[in-house]
Coordinates of C-alpha atoms in Angstrom, one line a residue:
M1 CA -67.1 58.2 52.0
A2 CA -66.8 57.1 55.9
G3 CA -68.0 53.8 56.6
E4 CA -68.9 50.3 59.0
I5 CA -67.1 47.3 59.1
V6 CA -67.8 43.7 58.7
A7 CA -65.7 41.1 59.5
W8 CA -65.9 36.9 59.5
G9 CA -63.6 33.9 60.3
D10 CA -61.6 33.3 63.5
S11 CA -62.6 35.2 66.0
S12 CA -60.3 33.3 69.0
A13 CA -59.4 36.6 69.8
G14 CA -61.9 39.1 69.3
Q15 CA -60.3 40.2 66.2
T16 CA -64.3 39.6 63.8
N17 CA -66.2 41.5 67.3
V18 CA -66.3 44.7 65.2
P19 CA -66.6 47.5 68.5
G20 CA -70.2 48.6 68.5
G21 CA -71.4 51.6 67.2
L22 CA -68.0 52.3 65.1
S23 CA -68.3 54.4 62.2
G24 CA -67.0 57.3 60.0
V25 CA -63.9 54.6 59.1
T26 CA -61.9 55.7 56.4
A27 CA -59.3 52.7 56.1
I28 CA -59.3 49.5 57.9
T29 CA -56.2 47.0 58.4
A30 CA -56.0 43.6 59.8
G31 CA -53.1 41.6 61.4
A32 CA -52.6 38.3 62.6
F33 CA -55.3 38.6 65.3
H34 CA -56.2 42.0 65.7
N35 CA -57.4 45.2 63.7
V36 CA -57.1 48.7 63.6
A37 CA -59.8 51.4 61.8
L38 CA -58.9 54.6 61.0
K39 CA -61.8 56.9 61.4
S40 CA -62.5 60.3 59.3
D41 CA -61.4 62.4 62.0
G42 CA -57.5 61.1 61.8
T43 CA -57.5 58.7 65.3
L44 CA -57.9 55.2 65.5
V45 CA -59.8 52.1 66.9
P46 CA -58.2 49.1 67.2
W47 CA -59.6 45.4 68.5
G48 CA -58.8 42.0 69.0
N49 CA -55.7 40.4 70.2
N50 CA -53.8 42.8 72.8
L51 CA -50.6 40.2 74.2
H52 CA -48.1 42.9 73.0
G53 CA -50.2 45.8 73.5
Q54 CA -50.6 46.1 69.4
T55 CA -54.1 48.0 70.0
N56 CA -52.7 50.1 72.9
V57 CA -52.5 53.1 70.6
P58 CA -50.3 56.0 72.0
A59 CA -52.5 58.7 73.7
G60 CA -53.1 61.8 72.3
L61 CA -52.7 60.1 68.6
S62 CA -54.0 61.6 66.0
G63 CA -53.6 63.0 62.1
V64 CA -53.3 59.8 61.2
T65 CA -53.6 59.2 57.3
A66 CA -52.6 55.2 56.9
I67 CA -52.4 52.4 58.8
A68 CA -51.0 48.6 58.5
A69 CA -50.8 45.6 61.1
G70 CA -48.3 43.3 61.2
S71 CA -48.5 40.3 63.5
Y72 CA -48.3 41.8 67.0
H73 CA -47.7 45.3 65.9
T74 CA -49.0 48.4 64.3
L75 CA -47.7 51.2 62.3
A76 CA -49.1 54.7 61.9
L77 CA -48.0 57.5 58.9
K78 CA -49.3 61.1 60.1
S79 CA -50.3 63.6 57.9
D80 CA -47.1 65.3 58.6
G81 CA -45.2 62.4 57.3
A82 CA -44.1 61.0 60.8
L83 CA -44.4 57.4 61.8
V84 CA -45.8 55.9 64.4
A85 CA -45.6 52.0 66.0
W86 CA -46.2 50.1 68.7
G87 CA -46.7 46.5 70.0
Y88 CA -44.6 43.3 70.1
N89 CA -40.6 44.9 69.2
S90 CA -38.4 41.6 69.5
F91 CA -36.9 42.4 66.5
G92 CA -36.6 46.3 66.2
Q93 CA -40.0 46.3 64.1
T94 CA -41.3 49.1 66.3
N95 CA -38.4 51.2 66.4
V96 CA -38.8 54.0 63.6
P97 CA -35.4 54.5 61.7
A98 CA -34.4 57.9 62.6
G99 CA -34.6 60.9 60.3
M100 CA -37.7 59.3 58.1
T101 CA -39.5 61.7 56.1
G102 CA -41.5 62.4 52.6
V103 CA -43.5 59.0 53.5
T104 CA -46.2 58.2 51.5
A105 CA -47.5 54.6 52.3
I106 CA -46.6 52.0 54.6
A107 CA -47.2 48.1 55.0
A108 CA -46.4 45.7 58.0
G109 CA -45.6 42.2 57.8
G110 CA -44.8 39.9 60.3
D111 CA -42.2 41.3 62.1
H112 CA -40.8 43.8 60.1
N113 CA -42.2 47.2 58.4
V114 CA -41.5 49.0 55.2
A115 CA -42.3 52.6 54.2
L116 CA -42.6 53.9 50.7
K117 CA -41.2 57.8 50.3
S118 CA -42.0 60.4 47.7
D119 CA -39.2 59.7 45.8
G120 CA -40.1 56.4 45.2
T121 CA -37.4 54.2 47.0
V122 CA -38.0 52.2 50.1
V123 CA -37.1 51.7 53.5
A124 CA -37.5 48.7 55.7
W125 CA -36.5 47.6 59.2
G126 CA -37.7 45.3 61.5
Y127 CA -37.0 41.2 61.6
N128 CA -34.4 40.1 58.6
G129 CA -34.3 36.6 59.2
Q130 CA -35.5 36.0 55.7
G131 CA -33.8 39.0 54.1
Q132 CA -37.4 40.7 53.9
T133 CA -35.8 43.8 55.3
N134 CA -32.9 43.7 52.1
V135 CA -34.5 46.5 49.8
P136 CA -32.4 45.6 46.5
V137 CA -29.9 48.2 45.6
G138 CA -30.9 51.0 43.2
L139 CA -34.6 50.0 43.5
T140 CA -36.1 53.6 42.2
G141 CA -39.5 53.8 40.9
V142 CA -41.6 52.0 43.6
T143 CA -45.6 53.1 43.4
A144 CA -47.0 50.9 45.9
I145 CA -45.5 48.1 48.7
A146 CA -46.9 44.9 50.5
A147 CA -45.2 42.9 53.3
G148 CA -46.0 39.0 53.7
D149 CA -44.9 37.0 56.6
F150 CA -41.4 37.1 55.1
H151 CA -41.2 38.8 52.3
T152 CA -41.4 42.1 50.9
V153 CA -42.9 43.5 47.7
A154 CA -42.9 46.8 45.6
L155 CA -45.0 47.7 42.1
K156 CA -42.8 49.9 40.1
G157 CA -44.4 52.9 38.1
D158 CA -44.2 50.9 34.6
G159 CA -45.9 48.2 35.7
T160 CA -43.6 45.6 36.8
V161 CA -43.1 43.4 40.5
V162 CA -39.8 43.3 42.8
A163 CA -39.9 40.7 45.4
W164 CA -37.6 39.9 48.1
G165 CA -36.8 37.8 51.2
A166 CA -38.2 34.1 51.6
T167 CA -38.3 32.5 48.7
G168 CA -39.2 28.4 49.8
Y169 CA -42.5 28.4 48.7
G170 CA -41.8 30.6 45.3
Q171 CA -43.4 33.5 46.8
T172 CA -40.5 36.4 45.7
T173 CA -40.3 34.5 42.1
V174 CA -42.5 36.9 40.2
P175 CA -44.0 35.2 37.2
A176 CA -42.1 36.4 34.0
S177 CA -42.9 38.8 31.9
L178 CA -45.6 40.2 34.4
T179 CA -46.7 43.4 33.5
G180 CA -49.5 45.6 33.6
V181 CA -49.8 45.6 37.6
T182 CA -51.7 48.4 39.5
A183 CA -52.1 46.9 42.9
I184 CA -50.0 44.5 44.8
A185 CA -50.5 42.2 48.1
A186 CA -48.6 39.7 50.2
G187 CA -49.4 36.8 52.6
W188 CA -47.7 34.3 54.7
S189 CA -45.9 32.9 52.1
H190 CA -47.7 33.7 48.8
T191 CA -48.1 36.8 46.6
V192 CA -51.1 38.0 44.7
A193 CA -51.0 40.9 41.8
L194 CA -54.0 42.9 40.2
K195 CA -53.3 44.0 37.1
S196 CA -54.9 46.8 34.8
D197 CA -57.6 44.7 32.8
G198 CA -59.3 43.8 36.5
T199 CA -57.7 40.5 36.4
V200 CA -55.6 38.5 39.3
V201 CA -52.5 36.9 39.1
A202 CA -51.4 35.0 42.4
W203 CA -47.9 32.8 43.1
G204 CA -46.3 31.0 46.0
A205 CA -47.6 29.3 48.4
N206 CA -50.5 27.0 47.2
L207 CA -51.3 24.4 50.2
N208 CA -54.9 25.5 50.9
G209 CA -55.3 26.9 47.0
Q210 CA -54.9 30.8 48.1
T211 CA -53.0 31.3 44.5
A212 CA -55.5 29.2 42.4
V213 CA -57.3 32.6 41.4
P214 CA -61.0 31.6 40.4
V215 CA -61.3 30.7 36.8
G216 CA -63.2 33.8 35.2
L217 CA -62.6 35.8 37.7
D218 CA -62.3 40.2 36.5
G219 CA -63.5 43.5 37.1
V220 CA -61.0 43.7 40.4
T221 CA -60.3 46.9 42.0
A222 CA -58.8 45.5 45.0
I223 CA -56.7 42.6 46.9
A224 CA -56.0 41.3 49.8
A225 CA -53.8 38.5 51.0
G226 CA -53.9 36.3 54.7
H227 CA -52.1 33.4 56.1
D228 CA -53.5 31.2 53.5
H229 CA -56.5 32.5 52.5
T230 CA -56.8 35.5 49.5
V231 CA -59.6 38.3 49.0
A232 CA -60.5 40.4 46.0
L233 CA -62.9 43.1 45.4
K234 CA -65.1 43.9 42.5
S235 CA -66.1 46.8 40.7
N236 CA -70.0 46.1 41.6
G237 CA -68.4 46.0 45.3
T238 CA -69.1 42.1 46.0
V239 CA -66.3 39.9 47.4
V240 CA -64.5 37.2 46.2
V241 CA -62.5 34.8 48.5
W242 CA -60.6 31.7 48.2
G243 CA -58.1 29.5 50.1
S244 CA -58.0 27.7 53.5
S245 CA -61.5 27.9 55.5
A246 CA -60.5 26.4 58.1
Y247 CA -62.0 29.0 60.3
G248 CA -64.6 30.2 57.9
Q249 CA -62.5 33.2 56.5
T250 CA -63.7 32.8 52.9
N251 CA -67.4 32.0 54.0
V252 CA -68.5 35.6 52.7
P253 CA -71.6 36.5 54.4
V254 CA -74.7 35.6 52.4
G255 CA -76.4 39.4 50.6
L256 CA -72.7 41.3 51.0
S257 CA -72.5 43.9 48.7
G258 CA -71.5 47.6 48.5
V259 CA -68.0 47.0 49.6
T260 CA -65.5 50.0 49.4
A261 CA -62.2 48.0 51.0
I262 CA -60.5 45.1 51.9
S263 CA -58.4 43.6 54.3
A264 CA -57.0 40.2 55.0
G265 CA -55.7 39.1 58.8
D266 CA -54.3 35.2 59.3
Y267 CA -57.5 34.0 59.2
H268 CA -60.2 36.1 59.1
T269 CA -61.1 38.9 56.6
L270 CA -62.3 42.2 57.1
V271 CA -64.1 44.8 54.9
L272 CA -65.5 48.4 55.0
L273 CA -69.2 49.3 53.8
P274 CA -70.4 53.0 53.1
S275 CA -72.5 54.8 55.8
F276 CA -74.6 57.4 54.1
S277 CA -76.0 60.3 56.2
F278 CA -79.0 62.0 54.8
G279 CA -79.0 65.0 57.6
N280 CA -82.6 66.0 58.2
L281 CA -84.5 63.6 55.6
Q282 CA -87.6 64.3 54.7
F283 CA -90.3 62.5 52.8
Y284 CA -92.7 64.7 50.5
A285 CA -96.3 62.9 50.1
G286 CA -98.8 63.8 47.3
T287 CA -101.2 62.8 44.9
T288 CA -101.0 62.1 40.6
L289 CA -104.0 64.1 38.7
E290 CA -105.0 63.1 35.4
G291 CA -107.4 64.9 32.5
P292 CA -107.6 67.0 30.0
I293 CA -104.8 69.5 29.7
G294 CA -105.4 72.7 30.5
R295 CA -108.4 71.8 32.9
Q296 CA -108.6 73.3 36.5
F297 CA -108.5 71.4 39.6
R298 CA -108.7 72.3 43.6
V299 CA -107.0 69.6 45.2
E300 CA -108.0 69.2 48.9
Y301 CA -106.7 67.0 51.8
A302 CA -107.6 65.7 54.8
D303 CA -105.9 63.8 58.1
V304 CA -108.5 61.7 59.4
M305 CA -111.3 59.9 57.3
T306 CA -114.1 59.2 58.1
A307 CA -117.8 58.9 56.8
G308 CA -119.5 62.4 55.4
T309 CA -115.7 63.5 56.1
T310 CA -116.4 67.8 55.9
N311 CA -113.0 68.7 57.3
W312 CA -111.3 69.2 53.8
L313 CA -108.9 71.8 53.4
T314 CA -107.4 73.3 50.2
L315 CA -104.0 72.5 49.1
T316 CA -103.6 74.0 46.0
N317 CA -105.4 74.8 42.6
I318 CA -104.1 73.8 39.4
T319 CA -104.5 74.2 36.1
L320 CA -103.5 70.3 35.0
P321 CA -99.7 71.4 32.8
A322 CA -99.5 67.7 31.5
S323 CA -100.9 64.2 31.7
P324 CA -100.4 62.2 34.2
F325 CA -99.2 64.8 36.7
L326 CA -97.9 65.1 40.2
V327 CA -99.0 67.1 42.8
V328 CA -96.4 67.5 45.6
D329 CA -97.7 68.1 49.0
P330 CA -95.4 70.4 50.9
T331 CA -96.6 70.4 54.4
S332 CA -96.8 66.6 54.3
P333 CA -93.1 66.0 56.6
G334 CA -94.3 64.3 59.7
K335 CA -97.8 63.4 59.1
T336 CA -98.4 59.7 59.6
Q337 CA -101.5 59.5 57.3
R338 CA -103.4 62.2 54.8
Y339 CA -106.1 61.8 52.3
Y340 CA -106.1 63.7 49.0
R341 CA -109.2 64.5 46.5
A342 CA -109.3 66.9 43.6
L343 CA -112.0 68.8 42.3
S344 CA -112.5 70.3 39.0
L345 CA -113.6 73.8 38.9
P346 CA -116.0 75.2 36.4

């Protein structure tokens, strides 16, 4: 279902200023200070910081099926399996490895990228100062990937998690016996896992409470991790955010509901809402009759009501099949007002 976007938190680079009229969005991703929206027609709409060209979508790019935003670069996966990257490239993060095929999912970290292939293997490239692109030898059976600023996380088909790269805050130290995981997210220096029972587990840096999962939190269907805040989407379409609120990134807008997707930038939060299109929607007026079943009535209508009205027109003659019974007026759409009366027939 295509939707619209709501953003809050740090707006120093315009990252929370969602472009006006943006709709038909099917996926969102938040970088450090920029965002990208994927539309249902396979095109992209970016906004926010563009210091390194991260919002300069390559001309003619279409057929995109997945997107990921790093600190200052953007990565896109096309329907033909090709990868396209642009923006900051000091560490080769936009140099897609030659021969990349069979990619099914992508993730972008601070200055590195990760690709999941259809055979369950992982490829990573870009900045490797903390070993974040050193995919563990023999790693297979991967079903999902996530990338933090300096670490990488993989979810295996058996519900277990593997992490590598920076470990200064324990972000790659997966909790012992952690199983039943269905989704993963990686922030600056913390990692989050969603379990099949709808609960959340987080580990790593907790300087601002980003790994302090709210007590009793359950019913979660998706997770996201920012620099030092964490976001959870519940099955009822509401959002829970915890961690640093220095820029208002944890201040969920009052009344926000119906959310279908979430993403977290460094200091801002991004969500996707459904957008409904009813086409040529019409409303029909009517009147309710009550009386003995089998009694005959003539239902009449008038568009103007004044004292002594004589301009009543016949809508229908009806033998009452039930009581009460709703009589719908098929000629009512487009009328600003209409009056009805029912006359009992002999």
